[in-house]
Amino acid sequence: MTVKIFGIIGDPIQHSLSPEMFGSYFRKKKLPYLYLRFHLRKGELGRFVKKCRGWGLAGFNVTIPHKETILPFLSQVDPTARRLGAVNTVLIKGDRLIGYNTDAAGYLESLTDETGFRPRGKTALILGAGGASRAILYALCQNGIKRIFLSNRTRSRATVLMHQFKKIFPRIEIEVISLTAQQLSRVFSKIDLLINATAVGLKGTRLTQLPPLKRLPRRAIVSDIVYRPLETTLLKEAKRCRLQTHGGIGMLLHQAALAYRIWTGKNPDLRLMKKGLLDALKES
Ligand code: ATR
């Protein structure tokens, strides 16, 4: 039995749930795998990439601040990661390091799994224009969404994102709107999906600019990438309005499941993996 080593690189890395999630999964499945945490500062990436091949590492996850800067160090980058300009999963194959991004597909898989939502022909409103928003935007565009409203506190970031995506997906209507109650209200009646891809929601906060969710159509699904708390103020309000909801833990779980598939060629037992993730979250 060959022991395989996986891990995650980032800074800060102490709060990452991945080591506990994968660790508990490997133990419960009695797999001869290890998952380690590598605290790696900005300037240390080159040295790590050079050395890691000799350590018996089979693959690793990548988080802040290395998701973009790792690209030039890789032998090959999968088309999704290339288009997103960000890698969250690396497979080590002999001497070669191959980069992937499982955030985009992970988000959509979890959304479809939990709510049945399929993007084709639909309209979405995405709040936020950071890395998470970019991955979600990509997943929706790649899967035939019809129209997207993009809104961000720093409007210029949303505009940059819109122009980049219009080049790749010229047929999809992407419109930037200001993050104000008035502008958001204007589009509420048109959307099938509302996504909070900002950091707001942590510790019980809520985007003050967001109009009451009761103004959304009954068909609308409310999705939040924040998973601390598991049920954010936004999701609680959506439930009170009897809207379907989708929490941030799903994206975390499914991006990890896709990484596992890349590393091992096998599908993990999602229920068991989710249990490890929820336990890790409780203990954190
Ligand atoms: P990530 O990679 O997780 O998306 P990020 O790139 O730092 O992280 O993006 C965080 C997102 O949350 C951004 O859209 C940010 O808005 P700005 O671009 O204006 O910074 C948004 N965000 C963070 N705090 C916010 C707040 N208090 N109100 C509104 N948006 C906020």
Short mmCIF file of C-alpha atoms and ligand atoms in Angstrom, two decimals:
data_model
loop_
_atom_site.label_atom_id
_atom_site.label_comp_id
_atom_site.label_asym_id
_atom_site.label_seq_id
_atom_site.Cartn_x
_atom_site.Cartn_y
_atom_site.Cartn_z
CA MET A 1 0.00 0.00 0.00
CA THR A 2 1.55 3.30 -1.06
CA VAL A 3 0.97 6.23 1.21
CA LYS A 4 -0.10 9.34 -0.65
CA ILE A 5 0.40 12.81 0.72
CA PHE A 6 -1.85 15.75 -0.10
CA GLY A 7 -2.05 19.18 1.47
CA ILE A 8 -2.91 22.85 1.23
CA ILE A 9 -0.68 25.88 0.82
CA GLY A 10 -1.63 29.39 1.92
CA ASP A 11 -1.17 32.27 4.32
CA PRO A 12 -3.03 32.41 6.66
CA ILE A 13 -3.72 28.67 6.72
CA GLN A 14 -4.55 27.94 10.35
CA HIS A 15 -8.31 28.43 9.84
CA SER A 16 -8.60 26.26 6.72
CA LEU A 17 -11.13 23.47 7.21
CA SER A 18 -9.61 21.29 4.46
CA PRO A 19 -7.03 19.43 6.61
CA GLU A 20 -9.72 18.26 9.09
CA MET A 21 -12.23 17.53 6.34
CA PHE A 22 -9.85 15.41 4.26
CA GLY A 23 -8.08 13.97 7.31
CA SER A 24 -11.29 12.67 8.86
CA TYR A 25 -12.45 11.33 5.49
CA PHE A 26 -9.21 9.42 4.94
CA ARG A 27 -9.37 7.97 8.47
CA LYS A 28 -13.00 6.89 8.21
CA LYS A 29 -12.41 5.28 4.81
CA LYS A 30 -9.15 3.74 6.09
CA LEU A 31 -7.28 5.21 3.12
CA PRO A 32 -3.46 5.36 3.26
CA TYR A 33 -3.50 9.11 2.62
CA LEU A 34 -2.35 12.14 4.59
CA TYR A 35 -3.40 15.76 4.22
CA LEU A 36 -1.01 18.42 5.53
CA ARG A 37 -1.18 22.14 6.13
CA PHE A 38 1.69 24.18 4.61
CA HIS A 39 1.99 27.73 5.89
CA LEU A 40 3.60 29.43 2.91
CA ARG A 41 4.23 33.17 2.69
CA LYS A 42 4.20 35.11 -0.58
CA GLY A 43 7.93 34.85 -1.37
CA GLU A 44 8.16 31.15 -0.51
CA LEU A 45 6.12 29.71 -3.38
CA GLY A 46 8.97 29.17 -5.89
CA ARG A 47 11.05 27.18 -3.42
CA PHE A 48 8.04 25.07 -2.38
CA VAL A 49 7.14 24.21 -5.97
CA LYS A 50 10.73 23.17 -6.71
CA LYS A 51 11.07 21.01 -3.61
CA CYS A 52 7.63 19.43 -3.29
CA ARG A 53 8.21 16.83 -5.99
CA GLY A 54 10.82 15.15 -3.83
CA TRP A 55 8.53 14.80 -0.79
CA GLY A 56 6.14 12.22 -2.19
CA LEU A 57 3.40 14.82 -2.46
CA ALA A 58 0.68 13.65 -4.87
CA GLY A 59 -1.25 16.91 -5.05
CA PHE A 60 -2.26 19.97 -3.10
CA ASN A 61 -4.87 22.69 -2.75
CA VAL A 62 -3.98 26.32 -3.13
CA THR A 63 -5.49 29.24 -1.25
CA ILE A 64 -4.84 32.94 -0.62
CA PRO A 65 -2.37 34.49 -1.55
CA HIS A 66 -1.08 31.92 -4.07
CA LYS A 67 -4.08 31.13 -6.31
CA GLU A 68 -2.95 33.51 -9.07
CA THR A 69 0.81 33.64 -8.53
CA ILE A 70 1.22 29.86 -8.83
CA LEU A 71 0.27 29.79 -12.53
CA PRO A 72 3.77 30.49 -13.98
CA PHE A 73 5.26 27.68 -11.86
CA LEU A 74 3.01 24.99 -13.35
CA SER A 75 3.81 22.64 -16.26
CA GLN A 76 0.20 22.69 -17.44
CA VAL A 77 -2.95 24.61 -16.54
CA ASP A 78 -6.45 23.34 -17.32
CA PRO A 79 -8.58 25.67 -19.51
CA THR A 80 -10.99 26.71 -16.72
CA ALA A 81 -8.15 27.67 -14.39
CA ARG A 82 -6.43 29.46 -17.25
CA ARG A 83 -9.53 31.52 -18.03
CA LEU A 84 -10.13 32.30 -14.37
CA GLY A 85 -6.46 33.11 -13.85
CA ALA A 86 -6.63 31.15 -10.60
CA VAL A 87 -5.68 27.63 -9.51
CA ASN A 88 -7.03 25.96 -6.36
CA THR A 89 -5.93 22.37 -7.03
CA VAL A 90 -2.59 20.97 -8.24
CA LEU A 91 -1.96 17.40 -9.35
CA ILE A 92 1.64 16.17 -9.25
CA LYS A 93 2.32 13.62 -11.97
CA GLY A 94 5.96 12.56 -11.97
CA ASP A 95 7.86 15.76 -12.61
CA ARG A 96 4.85 17.69 -13.82
CA LEU A 97 2.59 20.00 -11.86
CA ILE A 98 -0.88 20.40 -13.39
CA GLY A 99 -3.18 23.19 -12.20
CA TYR A 100 -6.98 23.09 -11.98
CA ASN A 101 -9.75 25.27 -10.63
CA THR A 102 -12.58 23.35 -8.99
CA ASP A 103 -14.33 26.39 -7.43
CA ALA A 104 -16.48 27.14 -10.48
CA ALA A 105 -17.72 23.59 -11.08
CA GLY A 106 -17.90 22.99 -7.32
CA TYR A 107 -20.28 25.90 -6.87
CA LEU A 108 -22.62 24.85 -9.64
CA GLU A 109 -22.59 21.16 -8.72
CA SER A 110 -23.58 22.02 -5.18
CA LEU A 111 -26.26 24.49 -6.28
CA THR A 112 -27.81 22.00 -8.70
CA ASP A 113 -27.50 19.16 -6.20
CA GLU A 114 -29.23 21.07 -3.41
CA THR A 115 -31.83 23.10 -5.30
CA GLY A 116 -32.19 21.57 -8.77
CA PHE A 117 -31.25 24.93 -10.33
CA ARG A 118 -30.01 24.79 -13.93
CA PRO A 119 -28.58 28.00 -15.42
CA ARG A 120 -29.78 27.61 -19.02
CA GLY A 121 -32.06 30.50 -19.98
CA LYS A 122 -32.12 31.97 -16.45
CA THR A 123 -31.29 35.37 -14.96
CA ALA A 124 -29.04 35.88 -11.92
CA LEU A 125 -27.92 38.75 -9.73
CA ILE A 126 -24.40 38.35 -8.32
CA LEU A 127 -23.26 40.56 -5.46
CA GLY A 128 -19.47 40.90 -5.29
CA ALA A 129 -16.63 41.01 -7.82
CA GLY A 130 -13.77 39.15 -6.11
CA GLY A 131 -12.32 35.71 -6.78
CA ALA A 132 -15.41 33.83 -5.64
CA SER A 133 -17.69 35.95 -7.79
CA ARG A 134 -15.46 35.37 -10.81
CA ALA A 135 -15.61 31.58 -10.38
CA ILE A 136 -19.41 31.62 -9.98
CA LEU A 137 -19.84 33.92 -12.97
CA TYR A 138 -17.75 31.53 -15.04
CA ALA A 139 -19.76 28.49 -13.99
CA LEU A 140 -23.06 30.19 -14.83
CA CYS A 141 -21.84 31.54 -18.21
CA GLN A 142 -20.28 28.23 -19.18
CA ASN A 143 -23.62 26.54 -18.53
CA GLY A 144 -25.84 28.76 -20.62
CA ILE A 145 -27.22 31.42 -18.28
CA LYS A 146 -29.11 34.07 -20.27
CA ARG A 147 -28.57 37.23 -18.25
CA ILE A 148 -26.47 38.36 -15.31
CA PHE A 149 -26.63 41.51 -13.20
CA LEU A 150 -23.36 42.19 -11.44
CA SER A 151 -23.18 44.53 -8.46
CA ASN A 152 -20.22 45.44 -6.29
CA ARG A 153 -19.35 48.04 -3.65
CA THR A 154 -16.38 49.08 -5.82
CA ARG A 155 -18.25 49.41 -9.10
CA SER A 156 -15.08 49.50 -11.24
CA ARG A 157 -14.18 45.93 -10.22
CA ALA A 158 -17.56 44.71 -11.49
CA THR A 159 -17.05 46.63 -14.74
CA VAL A 160 -13.65 45.00 -15.32
CA LEU A 161 -15.18 41.58 -14.71
CA MET A 162 -18.08 42.31 -17.05
CA HIS A 163 -15.75 43.32 -19.91
CA GLN A 164 -13.56 40.25 -19.43
CA PHE A 165 -16.55 37.91 -19.49
CA LYS A 166 -18.25 39.62 -22.41
CA LYS A 167 -15.18 38.81 -24.48
CA ILE A 168 -15.35 35.13 -23.59
CA PHE A 169 -19.16 34.85 -23.65
CA PRO A 170 -20.41 37.50 -26.12
CA ARG A 171 -23.96 36.09 -26.24
CA ILE A 172 -24.66 36.45 -22.53
CA GLU A 173 -26.15 39.71 -21.31
CA ILE A 174 -24.00 40.99 -18.45
CA GLU A 175 -24.98 44.29 -16.88
CA VAL A 176 -23.28 46.15 -14.04
CA ILE A 177 -25.58 47.86 -11.56
CA SER A 178 -24.76 50.00 -8.54
CA LEU A 179 -24.92 48.43 -5.11
CA THR A 180 -27.82 50.61 -3.98
CA ALA A 181 -31.28 49.63 -2.76
CA GLN A 182 -32.86 51.46 -5.66
CA GLN A 183 -30.80 49.71 -8.37
CA LEU A 184 -31.13 46.30 -6.76
CA SER A 185 -34.90 46.73 -6.37
CA ARG A 186 -35.15 47.46 -10.07
CA VAL A 187 -33.83 44.02 -11.02
CA PHE A 188 -35.28 41.93 -8.17
CA SER A 189 -38.46 41.03 -10.08
CA LYS A 190 -36.43 39.71 -13.03
CA ILE A 191 -34.14 37.23 -11.31
CA ASP A 192 -34.24 33.48 -10.75
CA LEU A 193 -31.14 33.42 -8.56
CA LEU A 194 -29.60 35.85 -6.07
CA ILE A 195 -26.03 35.14 -5.03
CA ASN A 196 -24.12 36.81 -2.25
CA ALA A 197 -20.48 36.39 -3.32
CA THR A 198 -19.23 39.12 -0.97
CA ALA A 199 -17.68 38.56 2.43
CA VAL A 200 -20.70 40.21 4.07
CA GLY A 201 -22.69 37.79 6.20
CA LEU A 202 -19.88 36.72 8.44
CA LYS A 203 -20.85 36.91 12.12
CA GLY A 204 -24.47 37.80 11.47
CA THR A 205 -23.94 40.85 9.23
CA ARG A 206 -26.15 41.61 6.22
CA LEU A 207 -25.64 43.84 3.20
CA THR A 208 -27.49 47.01 4.21
CA GLN A 209 -28.08 47.99 0.56
CA LEU A 210 -30.10 44.84 -0.16
CA PRO A 211 -33.89 45.41 -0.40
CA PRO A 212 -36.20 43.08 1.59
CA LEU A 213 -36.15 39.63 0.01
CA LYS A 214 -39.95 39.43 0.03
CA ARG A 215 -39.73 41.51 -3.16
CA LEU A 216 -38.11 38.59 -5.00
CA PRO A 217 -40.28 36.36 -7.19
CA ARG A 218 -41.43 33.13 -5.54
CA ARG A 219 -39.29 31.11 -7.96
CA ALA A 220 -36.07 32.84 -6.86
CA ILE A 221 -33.31 30.89 -5.12
CA VAL A 222 -31.08 32.69 -2.62
CA SER A 223 -27.48 31.50 -2.48
CA ASP A 224 -24.79 32.67 -0.04
CA ILE A 225 -21.11 31.76 -0.24
CA VAL A 226 -20.58 32.67 3.43
CA TYR A 227 -20.61 29.55 5.66
CA ARG A 228 -19.82 31.08 9.06
CA PRO A 229 -22.53 30.94 10.37
CA LEU A 230 -23.93 28.00 8.39
CA GLU A 231 -27.22 29.83 8.10
CA THR A 232 -26.50 33.51 7.44
CA THR A 233 -28.89 36.37 8.14
CA LEU A 234 -29.58 36.46 4.40
CA LEU A 235 -30.53 32.78 4.25
CA LYS A 236 -32.69 33.08 7.37
CA GLU A 237 -34.60 35.93 5.77
CA ALA A 238 -34.98 33.96 2.53
CA LYS A 239 -36.41 31.02 4.48
CA ARG A 240 -38.86 33.30 6.24
CA CYS A 241 -40.00 34.40 2.76
CA ARG A 242 -40.36 30.71 1.81
CA LEU A 243 -37.65 30.98 -0.85
CA GLN A 244 -35.32 28.11 -1.67
CA THR A 245 -31.84 28.57 -0.20
CA HIS A 246 -28.29 27.39 -0.83
CA GLY A 247 -25.54 27.84 1.78
CA GLY A 248 -21.79 28.35 1.39
CA ILE A 249 -20.77 24.98 2.79
CA GLY A 250 -21.86 23.28 -0.44
CA MET A 251 -19.29 25.09 -2.58
CA LEU A 252 -16.56 24.21 -0.09
CA LEU A 253 -17.58 20.55 -0.08
CA HIS A 254 -17.95 20.15 -3.83
CA GLN A 255 -14.71 21.94 -4.75
CA ALA A 256 -12.94 19.52 -2.38
CA ALA A 257 -14.76 16.52 -3.85
CA LEU A 258 -13.64 17.56 -7.34
CA ALA A 259 -10.05 17.95 -6.12
CA TYR A 260 -10.24 14.44 -4.65
CA ARG A 261 -11.45 13.13 -8.01
CA ILE A 262 -8.52 14.82 -9.80
CA TRP A 263 -6.00 13.33 -7.36
CA THR A 264 -7.38 9.81 -7.06
CA GLY A 265 -9.56 9.29 -10.15
CA LYS A 266 -12.42 8.30 -7.81
CA ASN A 267 -15.60 9.97 -6.57
CA PRO A 268 -15.63 10.46 -2.81
CA ASP A 269 -18.56 9.58 -0.58
CA LEU A 270 -20.03 13.08 -0.36
CA ARG A 271 -22.16 12.40 2.72
CA LEU A 272 -19.15 11.23 4.70
CA MET A 273 -17.02 14.10 3.46
CA LYS A 274 -19.71 16.58 4.44
CA LYS A 275 -19.87 15.15 7.94
CA GLY A 276 -16.11 15.70 8.34
CA LEU A 277 -16.50 19.24 7.08
CA LEU A 278 -19.35 20.06 9.46
CA ASP A 279 -17.43 18.56 12.40
CA ALA A 280 -14.38 20.64 11.45
CA LEU A 281 -16.54 23.76 11.26
CA LYS A 282 -18.04 23.08 14.71
CA GLU A 283 -14.59 22.70 16.24
CA SER A 284 -13.13 25.78 14.56
P1 ATR B 1 -13.04 36.48 -2.55
O1 ATR B 1 -11.86 35.93 -3.28
O2 ATR B 1 -13.50 35.64 -1.39
O3 ATR B 1 -14.18 36.83 -3.45
P2 ATR B 1 -12.18 39.24 -2.38
O4 ATR B 1 -11.52 39.17 -3.69
O5 ATR B 1 -11.48 39.94 -1.23
O6 ATR B 1 -12.51 37.80 -1.79
O7 ATR B 1 -13.64 39.87 -2.56
C1 ATR B 1 -14.47 40.20 -1.50
C2 ATR B 1 -15.79 40.75 -2.05
O8 ATR B 1 -16.61 41.15 -0.95
C3 ATR B 1 -15.60 42.01 -2.92
O9 ATR B 1 -16.59 42.02 -3.90
C4 ATR B 1 -15.80 43.13 -1.89
O10 ATR B 1 -16.18 44.36 -2.45
P3 ATR B 1 -15.04 45.41 -2.94
O11 ATR B 1 -14.59 44.93 -4.27
O12 ATR B 1 -15.74 46.71 -2.98
O13 ATR B 1 -13.95 45.35 -1.89
C5 ATR B 1 -16.93 42.53 -1.10
N1 ATR B 1 -17.07 43.15 0.22
C6 ATR B 1 -16.28 42.97 1.29
N2 ATR B 1 -16.73 43.70 2.34
C7 ATR B 1 -17.84 44.37 1.91
C8 ATR B 1 -18.78 45.26 2.51
N3 ATR B 1 -18.66 45.62 3.78
N4 ATR B 1 -19.80 45.72 1.75
C9 ATR B 1 -19.94 45.35 0.47
N5 ATR B 1 -19.10 44.49 -0.17
C10 ATR B 1 -18.05 44.01 0.55
#
